[in-house]
PDB file of C-alpha atoms in Angstrom:
ATOM      1  CA  UNK B   1      -8.035  13.812  20.658  1.00 84.00           C
ATOM      2  CA  UNK B   2      -5.755  10.843  21.503  1.00 94.00           C
ATOM      3  CA  UNK B   3      -7.377   9.065  18.565  1.00 96.00           C
ATOM      4  CA  UNK B   4      -6.199  11.812  16.203  1.00 98.00           C
ATOM      5  CA  UNK B   5      -2.703  12.028  17.683  1.00 98.00           C
ATOM      6  CA  UNK B   6      -2.279   8.277  17.365  1.00 98.00           C
ATOM      7  CA  UNK B   7      -3.599   8.382  13.780  1.00 98.00           C
ATOM      8  CA  UNK B   8      -1.018  11.050  12.909  1.00 98.00           C
ATOM      9  CA  UNK B   9       1.737   9.076  14.642  1.00 98.00           C
ATOM     10  CA  UNK B  10       0.779   5.880  12.794  1.00 98.00           C
ATOM     11  CA  UNK B  11       0.575   7.684   9.446  1.00 98.00           C
ATOM     12  CA  UNK B  12       3.860   9.469  10.128  1.00 98.00           C
ATOM     13  CA  UNK B  13       5.653   6.205  10.911  1.00 98.00           C
ATOM     14  CA  UNK B  14       4.132   4.640   7.799  1.00 98.00           C
ATOM     15  CA  UNK B  15       5.212   7.553   5.591  1.00 98.00           C
ATOM     16  CA  UNK B  16       8.694   7.695   7.104  1.00 98.00           C
ATOM     17  CA  UNK B  17       9.134   3.946   6.620  1.00 98.00           C
ATOM     18  CA  UNK B  18       7.969   4.112   3.002  1.00 98.00           C
ATOM     19  CA  UNK B  19      10.307   7.025   2.327  1.00 97.00           C
ATOM     20  CA  UNK B  20      13.409   5.536   3.974  1.00 96.00           C
ATOM     21  CA  UNK B  21      12.907   2.021   2.613  1.00 96.00           C
ATOM     22  CA  UNK B  22      12.871   3.275  -0.981  1.00 95.00           C
ATOM     23  CA  UNK B  23       9.329   2.028  -1.610  1.00 97.00           C
ATOM     24  CA  UNK B  24       8.374   5.316  -3.267  1.00 97.00           C
ATOM     25  CA  UNK B  25      11.055   4.592  -5.870  1.00 97.00           C
ATOM     26  CA  UNK B  26       9.359   2.830  -8.774  1.00 98.00           C
ATOM     27  CA  UNK B  27      12.722   1.434  -9.902  1.00 96.00           C
ATOM     28  CA  UNK B  28      12.982  -0.553  -6.655  1.00 96.00           C
ATOM     29  CA  UNK B  29       9.409  -1.853  -6.779  1.00 97.00           C
ATOM     30  CA  UNK B  30       9.549  -2.764 -10.465  1.00 97.00           C
ATOM     31  CA  UNK B  31      13.034  -4.157  -9.859  1.00 97.00           C
ATOM     32  CA  UNK B  32      11.581  -6.538  -7.304  1.00 96.00           C
ATOM     33  CA  UNK B  33       8.873  -7.649  -9.715  1.00 97.00           C
ATOM     34  CA  UNK B  34      11.402  -7.948 -12.548  1.00 96.00           C
ATOM     35  CA  UNK B  35      12.543 -11.539 -12.112  1.00 93.00           C
ATOM     36  CA  UNK B  36      13.754 -11.647 -15.732  1.00 92.00           C
ATOM     37  CA  UNK B  37      15.864  -8.491 -15.357  1.00 91.00           C
ATOM     38  CA  UNK B  38      18.114  -6.987 -12.671  1.00 90.00           C
ATOM     39  CA  UNK B  39      16.165  -8.389  -9.687  1.00 93.00           C
ATOM     40  CA  UNK B  40      16.138  -6.127  -6.605  1.00 94.00           C
ATOM     41  CA  UNK B  41      15.406  -7.915  -3.297  1.00 94.00           C
ATOM     42  CA  UNK B  42      14.785  -4.723  -1.244  1.00 95.00           C
ATOM     43  CA  UNK B  43      10.993  -5.098  -1.135  1.00 97.00           C
ATOM     44  CA  UNK B  44      11.253  -8.488   0.552  1.00 97.00           C
ATOM     45  CA  UNK B  45      13.221  -6.884   3.401  1.00 97.00           C
ATOM     46  CA  UNK B  46      10.623  -4.122   3.716  1.00 98.00           C
ATOM     47  CA  UNK B  47       7.758  -6.641   3.843  1.00 98.00           C
ATOM     48  CA  UNK B  48       9.605  -8.864   6.283  1.00 98.00           C
ATOM     49  CA  UNK B  49      10.553  -5.921   8.474  1.00 98.00           C
ATOM     50  CA  UNK B  50       6.980  -4.615   8.509  1.00 98.00           C
ATOM     51  CA  UNK B  51       5.423  -7.980   9.336  1.00 98.00           C
ATOM     52  CA  UNK B  52       7.531  -8.430  12.520  1.00 98.00           C
ATOM     53  CA  UNK B  53       6.094  -5.539  14.647  1.00 98.00           C
ATOM     54  CA  UNK B  54       2.654  -6.181  13.181  1.00 98.00           C
ATOM     55  CA  UNK B  55       2.695  -9.866  14.159  1.00 98.00           C
ATOM     56  CA  UNK B  56       3.691  -8.847  17.693  1.00 98.00           C
ATOM     57  CA  UNK B  57       0.850  -6.298  17.731  1.00 98.00           C
ATOM     58  CA  UNK B  58      -1.731  -8.959  16.780  1.00 97.00           C
ATOM     59  CA  UNK B  59      -0.458 -11.072  19.696  1.00 97.00           C
ATOM     60  CA  UNK B  60      -0.702  -8.161  22.126  1.00 97.00           C
ATOM     61  CA  UNK B  61      -4.214  -7.410  20.876  1.00 97.00           C
ATOM     62  CA  UNK B  62      -5.517 -10.825  21.914  1.00 94.00           C
ATOM     63  CA  UNK B  63      -7.855 -10.490  24.865  1.00 91.00           C
ATOM     64  CA  UNK B  64      -7.371  -6.713  25.078  1.00 95.00           C
ATOM     65  CA  UNK B  65      -9.081  -3.576  23.853  1.00 97.00           C
ATOM     66  CA  UNK B  66      -7.669  -0.678  21.781  1.00 97.00           C
ATOM     67  CA  UNK B  67      -6.210   2.195  23.830  1.00 97.00           C
ATOM     68  CA  UNK B  68      -8.874   4.690  22.800  1.00 96.00           C
ATOM     69  CA  UNK B  69     -11.705   2.214  23.306  1.00 91.00           C
ATOM     70  CA  UNK B  70     -13.886   0.166  21.000  1.00 93.00           C
ATOM     71  CA  UNK B  71     -12.946  -3.277  19.821  1.00 94.00           C
ATOM     72  CA  UNK B  72     -10.324  -4.795  17.549  1.00 95.00           C
ATOM     73  CA  UNK B  73     -11.423  -5.721  14.030  1.00 91.00           C
ATOM     74  CA  UNK B  74     -12.594  -9.316  13.793  1.00 88.00           C
ATOM     75  CA  UNK B  75     -10.761 -11.608  11.387  1.00 85.00           C
ATOM     76  CA  UNK B  76     -12.531 -11.580   8.015  1.00 81.00           C
ATOM     77  CA  UNK B  77     -14.434 -14.648   6.845  1.00 81.00           C
ATOM     78  CA  UNK B  78     -11.791 -16.878   5.258  1.00 80.00           C
ATOM     79  CA  UNK B  79     -13.710 -16.690   1.997  1.00 86.00           C
ATOM     80  CA  UNK B  80     -11.743 -16.490  -1.239  1.00 90.00           C
ATOM     81  CA  UNK B  81     -14.207 -14.910  -3.620  1.00 91.00           C
ATOM     82  CA  UNK B  82     -14.051 -13.732  -7.173  1.00 93.00           C
ATOM     83  CA  UNK B  83     -13.625 -10.101  -6.105  1.00 94.00           C
ATOM     84  CA  UNK B  84     -10.504 -10.894  -4.069  1.00 96.00           C
ATOM     85  CA  UNK B  85      -8.791 -12.661  -6.967  1.00 96.00           C
ATOM     86  CA  UNK B  86      -9.893 -10.368  -9.811  1.00 96.00           C
ATOM     87  CA  UNK B  87      -9.187  -7.261  -7.719  1.00 97.00           C
ATOM     88  CA  UNK B  88      -5.738  -8.437  -6.672  1.00 98.00           C
ATOM     89  CA  UNK B  89      -4.778  -9.315 -10.247  1.00 98.00           C
ATOM     90  CA  UNK B  90      -5.966  -5.905 -11.448  1.00 98.00           C
ATOM     91  CA  UNK B  91      -4.046  -4.215  -8.636  1.00 98.00           C
ATOM     92  CA  UNK B  92      -0.916  -6.207  -9.517  1.00 98.00           C
ATOM     93  CA  UNK B  93      -1.115  -5.078 -13.157  1.00 98.00           C
ATOM     94  CA  UNK B  94      -1.269  -1.403 -12.117  1.00 98.00           C
ATOM     95  CA  UNK B  95       1.442  -1.883  -9.515  1.00 98.00           C
ATOM     96  CA  UNK B  96       3.747  -3.415 -12.117  1.00 98.00           C
ATOM     97  CA  UNK B  97       2.975  -0.741 -14.721  1.00 98.00           C
ATOM     98  CA  UNK B  98       3.764   2.275 -12.527  1.00 98.00           C
ATOM     99  CA  UNK B  99       5.678   0.815  -9.580  1.00 98.00           C
ATOM    100  CA  UNK B 100       3.348   2.557  -7.122  1.00 98.00           C
ATOM    101  CA  UNK B 101       0.711   1.284  -4.713  1.00 98.00           C
ATOM    102  CA  UNK B 102      -1.679   3.358  -2.563  1.00 98.00           C
ATOM    103  CA  UNK B 103       0.594   3.998   0.472  1.00 98.00           C
ATOM    104  CA  UNK B 104       3.679   5.112  -1.479  1.00 98.00           C
ATOM    105  CA  UNK B 105       1.410   7.063  -3.844  1.00 98.00           C
ATOM    106  CA  UNK B 106       0.385   9.291  -0.903  1.00 98.00           C
ATOM    107  CA  UNK B 107       3.859   9.402   0.670  1.00 98.00           C
ATOM    108  CA  UNK B 108       5.530  10.587  -2.563  1.00 98.00           C
ATOM    109  CA  UNK B 109       3.030  13.308  -3.559  1.00 98.00           C
ATOM    110  CA  UNK B 110       5.155  16.119  -2.133  1.00 97.00           C
ATOM    111  CA  UNK B 111       8.329  15.278  -4.047  1.00 96.00           C
ATOM    112  CA  UNK B 112       7.494  12.945  -6.947  1.00 96.00           C
ATOM    113  CA  UNK B 113       6.402  15.620  -9.401  1.00 97.00           C
ATOM    114  CA  UNK B 114       3.448  15.692 -11.792  1.00 98.00           C
ATOM    115  CA  UNK B 115       3.460  11.982 -12.778  1.00 98.00           C
ATOM    116  CA  UNK B 116       2.648  11.115  -9.167  1.00 98.00           C
ATOM    117  CA  UNK B 117      -0.333  13.484  -9.181  1.00 98.00           C
ATOM    118  CA  UNK B 118      -1.611  11.952 -12.422  1.00 98.00           C
ATOM    119  CA  UNK B 119      -1.313   8.468 -10.967  1.00 98.00           C
ATOM    120  CA  UNK B 120      -2.933   9.592  -7.710  1.00 98.00           C
ATOM    121  CA  UNK B 121      -5.878  11.238  -9.492  1.00 98.00           C
ATOM    122  CA  UNK B 122      -6.427   8.164 -11.677  1.00 98.00           C
ATOM    123  CA  UNK B 123      -6.252   5.946  -8.590  1.00 98.00           C
ATOM    124  CA  UNK B 124      -8.905   8.014  -6.796  1.00 98.00           C
ATOM    125  CA  UNK B 125     -11.067   7.905  -9.926  1.00 98.00           C
ATOM    126  CA  UNK B 126     -10.681   4.133  -9.946  1.00 98.00           C
ATOM    127  CA  UNK B 127     -11.727   3.945  -6.311  1.00 98.00           C
ATOM    128  CA  UNK B 128     -14.838   6.001  -7.029  1.00 97.00           C
ATOM    129  CA  UNK B 129     -15.625   3.880 -10.116  1.00 97.00           C
ATOM    130  CA  UNK B 130     -15.233   0.561  -8.297  1.00 97.00           C
ATOM    131  CA  UNK B 131     -18.968  -0.040  -7.620  1.00 94.00           C
ATOM    132  CA  UNK B 132     -19.646   0.383 -11.360  1.00 93.00           C
ATOM    133  CA  UNK B 133     -16.732  -1.896 -12.282  1.00 92.00           C
ATOM    134  CA  UNK B 134     -18.033  -4.485  -9.840  1.00 91.00           C
ATOM    135  CA  UNK B 135     -21.517  -4.277 -11.384  1.00 91.00           C
ATOM    136  CA  UNK B 136     -20.018  -4.863 -14.843  1.00 89.00           C
ATOM    137  CA  UNK B 137     -18.142  -7.875 -13.502  1.00 87.00           C
ATOM    138  CA  UNK B 138     -21.339  -9.197 -11.880  1.00 88.00           C
ATOM    139  CA  UNK B 139     -23.008  -9.114 -15.273  1.00 89.00           C
ATOM    140  CA  UNK B 140     -20.137 -10.944 -16.983  1.00 86.00           C
ATOM    141  CA  UNK B 141     -19.253 -13.438 -14.234  1.00 79.00           C
ATOM    142  CA  UNK B 142     -21.998 -13.916 -11.635  1.00 74.00           C
ATOM    143  CA  UNK B 143     -20.591 -13.930  -8.108  1.00 64.00           C
ATOM    144  CA  UNK B 144     -20.669 -17.273  -6.318  1.00 57.00           C
TER     145      UNK B 144
ATOM    146  CA  UNK K   1      32.234   5.602   9.281  1.00 37.00           C
ATOM    147  CA  UNK K   2      31.169   8.527   7.141  1.00 39.00           C
ATOM    148  CA  UNK K   3      31.753   6.735   3.876  1.00 42.00           C
ATOM    149  CA  UNK K   4      30.083   3.566   5.053  1.00 48.00           C
ATOM    150  CA  UNK K   5      26.920   3.818   3.001  1.00 54.00           C
ATOM    151  CA  UNK K   6      24.498   1.236   4.290  1.00 67.00           C
ATOM    152  CA  UNK K   7      23.161  -1.207   1.746  1.00 86.00           C
ATOM    153  CA  UNK K   8      19.683  -0.873   0.259  1.00 90.00           C
ATOM    154  CA  UNK K   9      18.440  -3.935   2.089  1.00 92.00           C
ATOM    155  CA  UNK K  10      19.351  -2.354   5.430  1.00 94.00           C
ATOM    156  CA  UNK K  11      17.304   0.744   4.593  1.00 94.00           C
ATOM    157  CA  UNK K  12      14.558  -1.587   3.449  1.00 96.00           C
ATOM    158  CA  UNK K  13      14.570  -3.510   6.711  1.00 97.00           C
ATOM    159  CA  UNK K  14      14.704  -0.338   8.839  1.00 97.00           C
ATOM    160  CA  UNK K  15      11.918   1.275   6.824  1.00 97.00           C
ATOM    161  CA  UNK K  16       9.900  -1.917   7.010  1.00 98.00           C
ATOM    162  CA  UNK K  17      10.181  -1.977  10.798  1.00 98.00           C
ATOM    163  CA  UNK K  18       8.885   1.612  10.898  1.00 98.00           C
ATOM    164  CA  UNK K  19       5.985   0.725   8.612  1.00 98.00           C
ATOM    165  CA  UNK K  20       5.077  -2.219  10.840  1.00 98.00           C
ATOM    166  CA  UNK K  21       5.378  -0.049  13.937  1.00 98.00           C
ATOM    167  CA  UNK K  22       2.944   2.418  12.361  1.00 98.00           C
ATOM    168  CA  UNK K  23       0.551  -0.455  11.759  1.00 98.00           C
ATOM    169  CA  UNK K  24       0.983  -1.611  15.361  1.00 98.00           C
ATOM    170  CA  UNK K  25       0.218   1.890  16.696  1.00 98.00           C
ATOM    171  CA  UNK K  26      -2.915   2.153  14.542  1.00 98.00           C
ATOM    172  CA  UNK K  27      -4.104  -1.293  15.640  1.00 98.00           C
ATOM    173  CA  UNK K  28      -3.303  -1.183  19.358  1.00 98.00           C
ATOM    174  CA  UNK K  29      -4.107   2.510  19.730  1.00 98.00           C
ATOM    175  CA  UNK K  30      -7.158   3.020  17.561  1.00 98.00           C
ATOM    176  CA  UNK K  31      -8.262  -0.534  16.812  1.00 97.00           C
ATOM    177  CA  UNK K  32      -7.848   0.098  13.096  1.00 97.00           C
ATOM    178  CA  UNK K  33      -6.195  -1.847  10.296  1.00 97.00           C
ATOM    179  CA  UNK K  34      -3.505   0.164   8.536  1.00 98.00           C
ATOM    180  CA  UNK K  35      -4.569  -0.446   4.956  1.00 98.00           C
ATOM    181  CA  UNK K  36      -3.794   2.502   2.702  1.00 98.00           C
ATOM    182  CA  UNK K  37      -6.375   1.662   0.018  1.00 98.00           C
ATOM    183  CA  UNK K  38      -9.159   1.161   2.564  1.00 98.00           C
ATOM    184  CA  UNK K  39      -8.386   4.360   4.461  1.00 98.00           C
ATOM    185  CA  UNK K  40      -8.169   6.404   1.265  1.00 98.00           C
ATOM    186  CA  UNK K  41     -11.005   4.631  -0.538  1.00 97.00           C
ATOM    187  CA  UNK K  42     -13.385   5.121   2.377  1.00 97.00           C
ATOM    188  CA  UNK K  43     -12.735   8.857   2.158  1.00 97.00           C
ATOM    189  CA  UNK K  44     -13.384   9.238  -1.560  1.00 96.00           C
ATOM    190  CA  UNK K  45     -16.363   6.873  -1.972  1.00 94.00           C
ATOM    191  CA  UNK K  46     -18.159   8.049   1.154  1.00 91.00           C
ATOM    192  CA  UNK K  47     -18.135   4.669   2.928  1.00 93.00           C
ATOM    193  CA  UNK K  48     -15.827   6.006   5.635  1.00 93.00           C
ATOM    194  CA  UNK K  49     -17.837   9.111   6.481  1.00 93.00           C
ATOM    195  CA  UNK K  50     -18.295   8.174  10.147  1.00 93.00           C
ATOM    196  CA  UNK K  51     -14.543   8.369  10.872  1.00 95.00           C
ATOM    197  CA  UNK K  52     -13.342  10.605   8.055  1.00 97.00           C
ATOM    198  CA  UNK K  53     -11.216  12.827  10.335  1.00 97.00           C
ATOM    199  CA  UNK K  54      -9.192   9.901  11.655  1.00 97.00           C
ATOM    200  CA  UNK K  55      -8.608   8.741   8.062  1.00 98.00           C
ATOM    201  CA  UNK K  56      -7.631  12.211   6.882  1.00 98.00           C
ATOM    202  CA  UNK K  57      -5.211  12.758   9.772  1.00 98.00           C
ATOM    203  CA  UNK K  58      -3.575   9.384   9.172  1.00 98.00           C
ATOM    204  CA  UNK K  59      -3.090  10.274   5.496  1.00 98.00           C
ATOM    205  CA  UNK K  60      -1.763  13.697   6.455  1.00 98.00           C
ATOM    206  CA  UNK K  61       0.941  11.926   8.473  1.00 98.00           C
ATOM    207  CA  UNK K  62       1.826   9.708   5.499  1.00 98.00           C
ATOM    208  CA  UNK K  63       2.055  12.759   3.238  1.00 98.00           C
ATOM    209  CA  UNK K  64       3.790  15.178   5.618  1.00 98.00           C
ATOM    210  CA  UNK K  65       6.621  13.155   7.161  1.00 98.00           C
ATOM    211  CA  UNK K  66       8.465  12.483   3.883  1.00 97.00           C
ATOM    212  CA  UNK K  67       8.114  16.207   3.117  1.00 97.00           C
ATOM    213  CA  UNK K  68       9.752  17.049   6.461  1.00 97.00           C
ATOM    214  CA  UNK K  69      12.546  14.536   5.811  1.00 96.00           C
ATOM    215  CA  UNK K  70      13.338  15.857   2.329  1.00 94.00           C
ATOM    216  CA  UNK K  71      15.696  18.670   3.437  1.00 93.00           C
ATOM    217  CA  UNK K  72      17.804  16.068   5.255  1.00 91.00           C
ATOM    218  CA  UNK K  73      17.593  13.367   2.603  1.00 90.00           C
ATOM    219  CA  UNK K  74      18.168  15.570  -0.432  1.00 86.00           C
ATOM    220  CA  UNK K  75      16.415  15.288  -3.793  1.00 87.00           C
ATOM    221  CA  UNK K  76      14.816  11.944  -4.549  1.00 90.00           C
ATOM    222  CA  UNK K  77      14.338  10.448  -7.995  1.00 93.00           C
ATOM    223  CA  UNK K  78      11.304   8.176  -7.935  1.00 97.00           C
ATOM    224  CA  UNK K  79      11.843   6.843 -11.485  1.00 97.00           C
ATOM    225  CA  UNK K  80       8.117   6.953 -12.203  1.00 98.00           C
ATOM    226  CA  UNK K  81       7.210   6.889 -15.895  1.00 97.00           C
ATOM    227  CA  UNK K  82       6.164  10.102 -17.652  1.00 97.00           C
ATOM    228  CA  UNK K  83       3.996   8.182 -20.107  1.00 97.00           C
ATOM    229  CA  UNK K  84       0.542   9.653 -19.510  1.00 98.00           C
ATOM    230  CA  UNK K  85      -1.333   6.617 -20.817  1.00 98.00           C
ATOM    231  CA  UNK K  86       0.623   4.237 -18.587  1.00 98.00           C
ATOM    232  CA  UNK K  87       0.115   6.484 -15.539  1.00 98.00           C
ATOM    233  CA  UNK K  88      -3.659   6.743 -16.026  1.00 98.00           C
ATOM    234  CA  UNK K  89      -4.088   3.030 -16.806  1.00 98.00           C
ATOM    235  CA  UNK K  90      -1.948   2.048 -13.828  1.00 98.00           C
ATOM    236  CA  UNK K  91      -3.784   4.396 -11.452  1.00 98.00           C
ATOM    237  CA  UNK K  92      -7.193   3.103 -12.563  1.00 98.00           C
ATOM    238  CA  UNK K  93      -6.066  -0.519 -12.163  1.00 98.00           C
ATOM    239  CA  UNK K  94      -4.663   0.137  -8.690  1.00 98.00           C
ATOM    240  CA  UNK K  95      -7.749   2.093  -7.592  1.00 98.00           C
ATOM    241  CA  UNK K  96     -10.343  -0.392  -8.844  1.00 98.00           C
ATOM    242  CA  UNK K  97      -8.267  -3.469  -8.008  1.00 98.00           C
ATOM    243  CA  UNK K  98      -7.496  -2.579  -4.407  1.00 98.00           C
ATOM    244  CA  UNK K  99     -11.091  -1.572  -3.641  1.00 98.00           C
ATOM    245  CA  UNK K 100     -12.472  -4.680  -5.292  1.00 97.00           C
ATOM    246  CA  UNK K 101     -10.033  -6.920  -3.406  1.00 97.00           C
ATOM    247  CA  UNK K 102     -10.593  -4.840  -0.272  1.00 96.00           C
ATOM    248  CA  UNK K 103      -6.895  -4.313   0.363  1.00 97.00           C
ATOM    249  CA  UNK K 104      -3.435  -3.618  -1.014  1.00 97.00           C
ATOM    250  CA  UNK K 105       0.199  -4.123  -0.010  1.00 98.00           C
ATOM    251  CA  UNK K 106      -0.342  -2.657   3.463  1.00 98.00           C
ATOM    252  CA  UNK K 107      -3.777  -4.085   4.299  1.00 97.00           C
ATOM    253  CA  UNK K 108      -3.529  -7.560   2.756  1.00 97.00           C
ATOM    254  CA  UNK K 109       0.265  -7.713   2.700  1.00 97.00           C
ATOM    255  CA  UNK K 110       1.517  -6.325   6.008  1.00 98.00           C
ATOM    256  CA  UNK K 111      -1.594  -6.502   8.224  1.00 97.00           C
ATOM    257  CA  UNK K 112      -3.094  -9.654   6.688  1.00 97.00           C
ATOM    258  CA  UNK K 113      -0.023 -11.863   6.427  1.00 97.00           C
ATOM    259  CA  UNK K 114       1.092 -10.929   9.961  1.00 97.00           C
ATOM    260  CA  UNK K 115      -2.142 -12.394  11.369  1.00 96.00           C
ATOM    261  CA  UNK K 116      -1.901 -15.349   8.954  1.00 95.00           C
ATOM    262  CA  UNK K 117      -5.085 -14.319   7.154  1.00 95.00           C
ATOM    263  CA  UNK K 118      -5.790 -16.645   4.232  1.00 95.00           C
ATOM    264  CA  UNK K 119      -7.356 -13.783   2.255  1.00 96.00           C
ATOM    265  CA  UNK K 120      -4.273 -11.631   2.806  1.00 97.00           C
ATOM    266  CA  UNK K 121      -1.903 -14.373   1.716  1.00 97.00           C
ATOM    267  CA  UNK K 122      -3.930 -15.273  -1.384  1.00 97.00           C
ATOM    268  CA  UNK K 123      -4.319 -11.608  -2.396  1.00 98.00           C
ATOM    269  CA  UNK K 124      -0.574 -11.048  -1.995  1.00 98.00           C
ATOM    270  CA  UNK K 125       0.285 -14.076  -4.124  1.00 98.00           C
ATOM    271  CA  UNK K 126      -2.041 -12.866  -6.892  1.00 98.00           C
ATOM    272  CA  UNK K 127      -0.910  -9.218  -6.983  1.00 98.00           C
ATOM    273  CA  UNK K 128       2.753 -10.198  -6.938  1.00 98.00           C
ATOM    274  CA  UNK K 129       2.262 -12.753  -9.738  1.00 98.00           C
ATOM    275  CA  UNK K 130       0.257 -10.238 -11.772  1.00 98.00           C
ATOM    276  CA  UNK K 131       2.858  -7.532 -11.132  1.00 98.00           C
ATOM    277  CA  UNK K 132       5.699  -9.828 -12.161  1.00 98.00           C
ATOM    278  CA  UNK K 133       3.933 -10.843 -15.373  1.00 98.00           C
ATOM    279  CA  UNK K 134       3.103  -7.205 -16.130  1.00 98.00           C
ATOM    280  CA  UNK K 135       6.727  -6.119 -15.807  1.00 97.00           C
ATOM    281  CA  UNK K 136       7.867  -9.095 -17.902  1.00 97.00           C
ATOM    282  CA  UNK K 137       5.331  -8.295 -20.622  1.00 97.00           C
ATOM    283  CA  UNK K 138       5.544  -4.497 -20.729  1.00 96.00           C
ATOM    284  CA  UNK K 139       9.283  -4.182 -20.071  1.00 95.00           C
ATOM    285  CA  UNK K 140      10.874  -7.147 -21.782  1.00 93.00           C
ATOM    286  CA  UNK K 141       8.428  -8.017 -24.566  1.00 93.00           C
ATOM    287  CA  UNK K 142       6.816  -4.670 -25.421  1.00 93.00           C
ATOM    288  CA  UNK K 143       9.458  -2.270 -24.069  1.00 90.00           C
ATOM    289  CA  UNK K 144       6.869   0.232 -22.802  1.00 90.00           C
ATOM    290  CA  UNK K 145       8.059   0.646 -19.187  1.00 86.00           C
TER     291      UNK K 145
END
């Protein structure tokens, strides 16, 4: 039960932060990416603000265990593969096109109107299709 | 005081601190990384079946809190395009891209950079560059968005 309460608390803080920071407003996100237009620095403050408590949390986690038990996730192998680069570029293209990424896409579903549901449905379809997309990529560019 | 409307960057910073606090709660409490694409993706592709309830409850929190805040905040214009083709293409790119890269703005960006993960930093550089080029191309050259 504490696991579920903490999950709701974490999600609630995440959603509240996304809402208040303006990160569900595509104009702000695209404005930050728009270095050739009316550049909007808000996103940098959001990122910076979010990294501070998170960096402290990683410090606290050292040598401890999570409250509800288990272990902390190990750092990933510092391997920079094809999937990381191709995936991130693809993500960036979609992010620029719509001004939404997965967190804000969920946070804005209740008030964004039908375009948000279309984006959300397409995003879920993309997530389901990823193994097939990866297989296509494997055929074109063999993984290292 | 009443007419002192705080600047956007102040809301950004305050919201950012809340986002990071959410990530800290999920890490220190549950031992989980707060990555939206991983949490959501694991639910829809079946890879997160073993802890689906924790994922679903987290996402419920993300969805529900803005809904509860709406009556206080008033109507919000999200300025998202109504171009169906752009919406579908963008959603597919975000869905496939984040799952292929194993992370998005929250997982690679917030959680990765804060632990100085090389993968997180590299991913963030690439999605920001790609996003910037996309806006330059589709807004300023093609005029689509």
